[in-house]
GROMACS .gro file of C-alpha atoms in nm:
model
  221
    1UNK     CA    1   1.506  -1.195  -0.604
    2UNK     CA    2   1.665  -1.179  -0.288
    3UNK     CA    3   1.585  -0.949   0.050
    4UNK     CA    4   1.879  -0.712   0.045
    5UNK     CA    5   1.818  -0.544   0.412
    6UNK     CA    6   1.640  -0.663   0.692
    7UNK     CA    7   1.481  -0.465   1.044
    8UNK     CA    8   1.603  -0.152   0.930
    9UNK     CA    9   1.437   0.093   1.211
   10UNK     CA   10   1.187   0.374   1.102
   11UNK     CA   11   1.097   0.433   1.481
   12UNK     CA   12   1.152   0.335   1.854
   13UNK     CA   13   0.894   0.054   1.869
   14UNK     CA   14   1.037  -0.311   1.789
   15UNK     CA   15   0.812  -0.334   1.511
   16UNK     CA   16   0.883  -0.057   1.365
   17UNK     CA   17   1.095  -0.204   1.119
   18UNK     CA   18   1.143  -0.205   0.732
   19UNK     CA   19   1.272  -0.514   0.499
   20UNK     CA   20   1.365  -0.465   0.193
   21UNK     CA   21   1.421  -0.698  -0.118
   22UNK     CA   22   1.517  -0.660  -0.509
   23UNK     CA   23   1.636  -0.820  -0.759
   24UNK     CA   24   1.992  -0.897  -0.827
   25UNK     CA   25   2.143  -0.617  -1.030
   26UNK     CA   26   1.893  -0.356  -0.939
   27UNK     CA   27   1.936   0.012  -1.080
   28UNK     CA   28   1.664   0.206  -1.069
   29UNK     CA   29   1.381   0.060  -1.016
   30UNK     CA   30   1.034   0.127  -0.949
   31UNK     CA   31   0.970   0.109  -0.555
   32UNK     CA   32   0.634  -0.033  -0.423
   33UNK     CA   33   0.594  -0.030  -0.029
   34UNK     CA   34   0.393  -0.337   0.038
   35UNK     CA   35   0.158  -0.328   0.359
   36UNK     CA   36   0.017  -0.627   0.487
   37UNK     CA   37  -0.158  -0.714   0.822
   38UNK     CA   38   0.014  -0.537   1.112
   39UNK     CA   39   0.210  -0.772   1.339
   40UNK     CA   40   0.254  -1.023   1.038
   41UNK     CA   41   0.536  -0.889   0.834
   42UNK     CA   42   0.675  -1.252   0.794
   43UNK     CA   43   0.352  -1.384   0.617
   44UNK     CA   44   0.419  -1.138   0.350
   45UNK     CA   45   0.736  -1.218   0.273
   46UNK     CA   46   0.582  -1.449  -0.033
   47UNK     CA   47   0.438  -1.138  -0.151
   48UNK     CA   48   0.695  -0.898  -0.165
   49UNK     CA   49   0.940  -1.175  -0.348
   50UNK     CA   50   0.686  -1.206  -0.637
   51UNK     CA   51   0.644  -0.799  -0.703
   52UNK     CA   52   1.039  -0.796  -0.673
   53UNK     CA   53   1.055  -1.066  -0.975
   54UNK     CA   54   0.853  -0.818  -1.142
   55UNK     CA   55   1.049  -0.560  -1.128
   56UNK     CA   56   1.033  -0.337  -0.848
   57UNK     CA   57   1.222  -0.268  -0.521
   58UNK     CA   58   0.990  -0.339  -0.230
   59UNK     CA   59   0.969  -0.242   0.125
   60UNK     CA   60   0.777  -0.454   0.373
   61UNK     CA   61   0.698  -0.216   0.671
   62UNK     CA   62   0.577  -0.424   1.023
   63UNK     CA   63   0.423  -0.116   1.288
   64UNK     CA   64   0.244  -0.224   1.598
   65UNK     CA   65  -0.081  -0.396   1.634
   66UNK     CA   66  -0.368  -0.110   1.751
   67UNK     CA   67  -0.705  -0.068   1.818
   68UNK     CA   68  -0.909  -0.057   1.615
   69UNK     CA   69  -0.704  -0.168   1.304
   70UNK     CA   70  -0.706   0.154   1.112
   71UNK     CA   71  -0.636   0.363   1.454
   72UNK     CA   72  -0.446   0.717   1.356
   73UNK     CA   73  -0.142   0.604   1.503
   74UNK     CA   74  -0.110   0.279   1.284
   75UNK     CA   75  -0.153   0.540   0.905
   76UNK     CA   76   0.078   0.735   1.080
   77UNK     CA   77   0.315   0.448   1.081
   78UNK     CA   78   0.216   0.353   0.754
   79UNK     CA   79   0.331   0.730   0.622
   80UNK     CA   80   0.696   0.704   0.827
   81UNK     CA   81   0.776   0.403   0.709
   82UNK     CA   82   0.686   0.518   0.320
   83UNK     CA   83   0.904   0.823   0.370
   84UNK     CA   84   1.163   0.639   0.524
   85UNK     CA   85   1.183   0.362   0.262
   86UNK     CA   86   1.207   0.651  -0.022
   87UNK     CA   87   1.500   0.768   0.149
   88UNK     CA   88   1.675   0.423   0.138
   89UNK     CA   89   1.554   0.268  -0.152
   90UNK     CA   90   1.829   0.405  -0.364
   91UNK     CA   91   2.073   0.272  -0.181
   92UNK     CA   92   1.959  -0.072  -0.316
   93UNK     CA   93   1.864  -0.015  -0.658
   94UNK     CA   94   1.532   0.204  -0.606
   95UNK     CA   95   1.399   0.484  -0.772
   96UNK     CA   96   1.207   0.697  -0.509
   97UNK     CA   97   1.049   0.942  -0.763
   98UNK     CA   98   0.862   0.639  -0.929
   99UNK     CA   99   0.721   0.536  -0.604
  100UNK     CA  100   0.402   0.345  -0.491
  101UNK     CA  101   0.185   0.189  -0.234
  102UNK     CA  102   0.009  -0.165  -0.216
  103UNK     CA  103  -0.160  -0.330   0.085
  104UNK     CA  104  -0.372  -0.630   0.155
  105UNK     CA  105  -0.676  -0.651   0.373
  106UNK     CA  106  -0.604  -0.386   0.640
  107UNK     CA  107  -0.317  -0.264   0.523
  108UNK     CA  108  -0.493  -0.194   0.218
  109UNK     CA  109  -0.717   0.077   0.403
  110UNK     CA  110  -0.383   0.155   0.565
  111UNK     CA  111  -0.224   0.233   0.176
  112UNK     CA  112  -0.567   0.429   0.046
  113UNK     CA  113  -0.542   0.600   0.359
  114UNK     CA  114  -0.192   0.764   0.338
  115UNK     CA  115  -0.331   0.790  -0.054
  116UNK     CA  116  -0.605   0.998  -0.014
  117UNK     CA  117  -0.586   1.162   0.339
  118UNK     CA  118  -0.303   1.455   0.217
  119UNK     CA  119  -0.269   1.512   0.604
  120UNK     CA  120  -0.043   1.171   0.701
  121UNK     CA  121   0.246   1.249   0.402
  122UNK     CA  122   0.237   1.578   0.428
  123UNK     CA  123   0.279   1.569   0.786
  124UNK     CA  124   0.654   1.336   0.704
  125UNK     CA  125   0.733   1.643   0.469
  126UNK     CA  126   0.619   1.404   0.150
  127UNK     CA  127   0.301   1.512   0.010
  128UNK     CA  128   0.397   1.426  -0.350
  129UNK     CA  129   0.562   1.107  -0.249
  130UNK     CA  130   0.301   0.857  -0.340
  131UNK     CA  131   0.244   0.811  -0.714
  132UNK     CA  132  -0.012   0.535  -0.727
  133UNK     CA  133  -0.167   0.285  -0.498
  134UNK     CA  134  -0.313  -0.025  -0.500
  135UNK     CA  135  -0.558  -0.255  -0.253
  136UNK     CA  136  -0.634  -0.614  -0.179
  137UNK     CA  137  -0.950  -0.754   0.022
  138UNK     CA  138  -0.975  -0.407   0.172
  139UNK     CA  139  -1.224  -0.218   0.378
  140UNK     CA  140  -1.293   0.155   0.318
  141UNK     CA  141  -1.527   0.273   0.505
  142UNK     CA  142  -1.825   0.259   0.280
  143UNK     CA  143  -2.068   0.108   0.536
  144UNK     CA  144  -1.885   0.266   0.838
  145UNK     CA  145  -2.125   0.395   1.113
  146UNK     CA  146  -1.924   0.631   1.267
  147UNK     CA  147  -1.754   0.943   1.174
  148UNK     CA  148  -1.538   0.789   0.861
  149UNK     CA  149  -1.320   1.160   0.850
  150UNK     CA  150  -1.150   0.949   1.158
  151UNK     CA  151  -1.022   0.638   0.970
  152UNK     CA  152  -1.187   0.570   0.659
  153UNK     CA  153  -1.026   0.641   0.314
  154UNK     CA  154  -1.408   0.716   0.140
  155UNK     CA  155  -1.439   1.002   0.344
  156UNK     CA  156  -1.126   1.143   0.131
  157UNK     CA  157  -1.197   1.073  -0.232
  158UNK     CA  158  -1.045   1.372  -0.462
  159UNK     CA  159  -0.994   1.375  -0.797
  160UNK     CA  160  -0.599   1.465  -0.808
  161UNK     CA  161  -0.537   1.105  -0.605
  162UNK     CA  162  -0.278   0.962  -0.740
  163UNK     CA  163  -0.435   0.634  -0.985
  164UNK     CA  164  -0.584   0.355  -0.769
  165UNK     CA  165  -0.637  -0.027  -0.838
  166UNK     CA  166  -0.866  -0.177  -0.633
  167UNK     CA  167  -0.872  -0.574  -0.613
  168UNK     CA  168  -1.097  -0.854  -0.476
  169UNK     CA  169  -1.155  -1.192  -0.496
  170UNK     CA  170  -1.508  -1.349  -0.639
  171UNK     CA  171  -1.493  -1.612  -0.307
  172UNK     CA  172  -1.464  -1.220  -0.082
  173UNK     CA  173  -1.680  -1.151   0.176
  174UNK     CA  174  -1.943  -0.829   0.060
  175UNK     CA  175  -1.813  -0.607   0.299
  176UNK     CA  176  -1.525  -0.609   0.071
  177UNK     CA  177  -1.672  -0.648  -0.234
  178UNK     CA  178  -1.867  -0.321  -0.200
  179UNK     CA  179  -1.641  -0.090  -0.033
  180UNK     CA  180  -1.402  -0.160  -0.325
  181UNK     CA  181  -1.698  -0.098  -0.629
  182UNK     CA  182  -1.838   0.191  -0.435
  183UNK     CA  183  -1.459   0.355  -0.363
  184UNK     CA  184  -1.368   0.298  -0.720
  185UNK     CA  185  -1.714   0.442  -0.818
  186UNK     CA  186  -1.658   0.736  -0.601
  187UNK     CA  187  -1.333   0.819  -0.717
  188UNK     CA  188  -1.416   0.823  -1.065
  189UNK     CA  189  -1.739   1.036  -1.027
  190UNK     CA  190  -1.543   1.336  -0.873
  191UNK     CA  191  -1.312   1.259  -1.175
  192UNK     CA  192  -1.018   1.089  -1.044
  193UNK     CA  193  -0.883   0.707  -1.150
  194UNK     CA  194  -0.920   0.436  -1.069
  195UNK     CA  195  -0.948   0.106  -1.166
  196UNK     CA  196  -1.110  -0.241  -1.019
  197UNK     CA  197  -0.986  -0.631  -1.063
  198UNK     CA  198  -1.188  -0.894  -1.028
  199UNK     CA  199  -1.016  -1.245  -0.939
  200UNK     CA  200  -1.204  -1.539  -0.997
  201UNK     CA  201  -1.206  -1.836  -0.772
  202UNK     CA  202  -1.030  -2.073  -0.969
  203UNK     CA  203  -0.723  -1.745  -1.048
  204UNK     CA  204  -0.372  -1.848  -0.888
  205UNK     CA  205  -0.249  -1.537  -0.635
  206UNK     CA  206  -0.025  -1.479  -0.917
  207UNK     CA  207  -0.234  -1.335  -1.160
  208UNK     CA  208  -0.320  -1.089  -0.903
  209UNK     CA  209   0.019  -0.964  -0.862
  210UNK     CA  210   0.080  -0.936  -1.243
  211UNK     CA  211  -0.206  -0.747  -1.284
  212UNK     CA  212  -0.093  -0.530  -1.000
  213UNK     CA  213   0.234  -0.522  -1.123
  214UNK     CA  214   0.168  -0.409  -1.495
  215UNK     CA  215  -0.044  -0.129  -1.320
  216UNK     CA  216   0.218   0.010  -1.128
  217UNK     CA  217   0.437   0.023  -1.444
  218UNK     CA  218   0.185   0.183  -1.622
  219UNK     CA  219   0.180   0.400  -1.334
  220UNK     CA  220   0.490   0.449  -1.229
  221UNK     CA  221   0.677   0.527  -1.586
   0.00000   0.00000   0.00000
């Protein structure tokens, strides 16, 4: 596993900025677009290694820190740099029509986001681009106060979504635990799928990531 591009531009801003990595010999491979926290591209480095050693391509986007986190601007961001990365990822080994979308804590709202809300691919002439998605430790928007049609990927449950896996930790804070039951809930009462993993305290990071992984291959055949 090895990072076969690095700061490729998907915008003006300085951190708008794609790296890619794969493993050696790759030929068509599942892509997964990995989103972690914005303005911390280099702590998910770790990350995106392991899902490439599992047999995917995988872009790790970086877009500029906003407020507040899940500000239109930042999905936005998140939807460029998906597009963009389908349009490269064969030119390392990727398969853009077997494509998906992961994220941890707010880039995990950022992924269900770009999921759910048709507005953000369609608008980067991809509305069909996203085949399945997965979250970490995110927030949805289950207790939001506030008009969630602005941010919040509850207030755009459907059930043709692409399949969603939802993932949390049993040490998470409830915020997180909730909004994950309740979106996966929600999802599968208006009859879409979706799917939630539990990690227990003692579980390495690792078993998160294969359970991810053999979801997305499921997913992504």
């Amino acid at each position: 596993m090895r990072r076969v591009a690095q700061d490729l531009p998907y915008g003006e801003d300085p951190r708008q900025r794609i790296d890619l990595y794969a493993p050696h010999g790759a030929r068509g491979l599942p892509v997964l677009v990995f989103l972690g926290e914005p303005g911390a591209r280099e702590q998910s480095e770790p990350t995106a290694l392991a899902l490439a050693a599992r047999g995917f391509v995988v872009a790790l986007p970086d877009y500029p820190v906003t407020e507040p986190p899940l500000f239109p601007a930042q999905i936005a961001d998140a939807a460029v740099a998906t597009a963009e990365t389908a349009r490269i990822a064969p030119n390392h080994g990727g398969d853009p029509t077997r494509l998906g979308v992961m994220g941890h804590g707010a880039g995990a709202g950022l992924a269900m986001m770009i999921t759910l809300d048709r507005r953000y691919m369609a608008a980067v002439d991809q509305p069909n681009l996203i085949r399945a998605a997965a979250g970490l430790a995110g927030v949805y928007g289950v207790g939001q106060t506030t008009d969630p049609t602005w941010t919040q990927p509850v207030a755009y449950v459907r059930p043709d979504a692409p399949p969603i896996w939802l993932g949390y930790g049993a040490d998470s804070d409830t915020l997180a635990v909730v909004d994950a039951v309740t979106l996966d809930q929600r999802i599968r009462a208006v009859g879409g799928r979706s799917a939630v993993y539990v990690r227990s305290g003692s579980a390495p990071m690792s078993s998160v990531l294969e359970d991810a992984a053999k979801f997305f291959h499921s997913a992504l055949r």
